[in-house]
Amino acid sequence: MHVDLRSDTVTQPTAGMREAMMRAPVGDDVYGEDPSVAALQTEVAQILGKEAALFVPSGSMANQIAMQLLVGRGEELLAEADAHVVANEVGAAAAIGGISTRTWPSDKGRLDPAIVDQYIRRRVGYHTVATRAVAVENTHNRGGGTVILPPELNRLRDIADEAGVALHLDGARIWNAHVASGVPLAELVAPFDTVSVCLSKGLGAPVGSVVASTAERVELATMLRKRMGGGMRQAGMLAAAGSYALTHHMGLLAHDHARASRLAQALEPYGVTDAGSVSTNIVQLRVPDSAEFVREAKVDGVLVSAMDAGTVRVVTHLDVDDEQMDHAVAVMSKLLA
Ligand SMILES: *Cc1c(COP(=O)(O)O)cnc(C)c1O
């Protein structure tokens, strides 16, 4: 049996999704003439409670466009130390946006607004530039799928208002935060000036992310997307996959969460994970040698990824069912015993 738990990006488009892609009316979206892209953008803006939204090829491009909207060249963005925007986008903030970044430490990606408050630079000094924006990741990927809830998010908004800085949300997995917590999407993203969301993670679309903000910022974002080479022509076939996923796949995330939780509970007795900290679709395992664990699990058909020398990441998704999970639990239990 083959079970790929490396990431929620490995999913295949479902039959219904392929149908929707085939049927999608399309046009040249660089001219703003693709009805399926327009429909997706309107839909995402509406469910996030933002004025407008823009379809882009990847989550990294969505984040980088949003950060360029909020932070000028040579100005500063703050982010958590393991945040995707600073740790996993190949230096794009600096290389493309000219953005200086500084990071704060966290416990598993949890947000402590008081710490962020201490890191914000309110005045330009002889040696420093002013902080223009703070980026937050929800759920937090490298933290282990950590969900951040409105009390912390709203407290951060108050601090940002007092300091005059903007807030960006890397909401690649905001859908998971919403499904796990029951908090409406619009409430989770309300404190943020810009939001990026991924359609190609747990939702299972083959390609695509969306940036949402004010209509004015989204107009500027359209220019930045073109500048970065992200203007797409008959992209409606891809957008249709995203619309399909929002309607048909969002609710299925609850199954991913249940399966991740079951795995964590089964492996907790081996002292490798804390099942109570698993609330979405990511499980982290502390093992003596992650590369060796990955290699041995693969021999039995279970693919997982090594995050660092002693941490393995297991991610549940649309293409893993209960039977495959049983196999994965059995294989990993055997390795840990
Ligand atoms: C996957 C991911 C992104 C975007 O990744 P792309 O591969 O560029 O689509 C951004 N933020 C987080 C937290 C992610 O997990």
Coordinates of N, CA and C and ligand atoms in Angstrom, one line a residue, residues 9 57-61 63 84 89 137 139 141 170 172-173 198 200-201 209, ligand 1:
T9 N -0.1 19.0 -0.3 CA 0.0 19.5 -1.7 C 0.0 18.4 -2.7
P57 N -0.6 32.5 -9.1 CA -0.2 31.1 -9.3 C 0.2 30.3 -8.0
S58 N 0.7 31.0 -7.0 CA 1.2 30.3 -5.8 C 1.0 31.1 -4.5
G59 N 1.1 30.3 -3.4 CA 1.0 31.0 -2.1 C 2.2 31.9 -1.9
S60 N 3.4 31.5 -2.4 CA 4.5 32.4 -2.2 C 4.3 33.7 -2.9
M61 N 3.8 33.6 -4.2 CA 3.6 34.9 -4.9 C 2.5 35.7 -4.2
N63 N 1.9 35.8 -0.9 CA 2.5 36.5 0.2 C 3.4 37.6 -0.2
H84 N 6.6 30.8 7.0 CA 6.9 30.5 5.6 C 7.4 31.7 4.9
E89 N 10.5 31.0 1.4 CA 10.2 31.6 0.1 C 11.4 32.1 -0.6
E137 N 1.0 33.6 10.6 CA 0.7 32.4 9.8 C -0.3 31.6 10.6
T139 N -3.2 28.4 9.8 CA -2.5 27.7 10.8 C -1.0 27.8 10.6
N141 N 2.4 26.3 9.9 CA 2.9 25.1 9.3 C 4.0 24.4 10.1
D170 N -0.7 35.2 6.4 CA -0.4 34.0 5.6 C -1.4 32.9 5.9
A172 N -2.4 30.3 4.2 CA -2.3 29.2 3.3 C -3.3 28.1 3.8
R173 N -3.4 27.9 5.1 CA -4.3 26.9 5.7 C -5.3 27.5 6.6
C198 N -4.4 29.6 0.2 CA -4.0 28.6 -0.8 C -5.2 27.7 -1.2
S200 N -4.4 25.1 -3.2 CA -3.7 23.9 -3.6 C -3.2 23.1 -2.4
K201 N -3.6 23.4 -1.2 CA -3.2 22.6 0.0 C -4.3 21.7 0.3
S209 N -3.5 30.4 -5.6 CA -3.7 31.1 -4.3 C -4.5 32.4 -4.6
Ligands
LIG1 C1 2.5 26.2 1.2 C2 2.5 27.4 1.9 C3 2.6 28.7 1.3 C4 2.7 28.8 -0.2 O1 3.4 27.9 -0.9 P1 3.5 27.8 -2.5 O2 4.1 26.5 -2.6 O3 4.2 28.9 -3.0 O4 2.1 27.8 -3.0 C5 2.6 29.8 2.1 N1 2.5 29.7 3.4 C6 2.4 28.5 4.1 C7 2.3 28.5 5.6 C8 2.4 27.3 3.4 O5 2.4 26.2 4.0

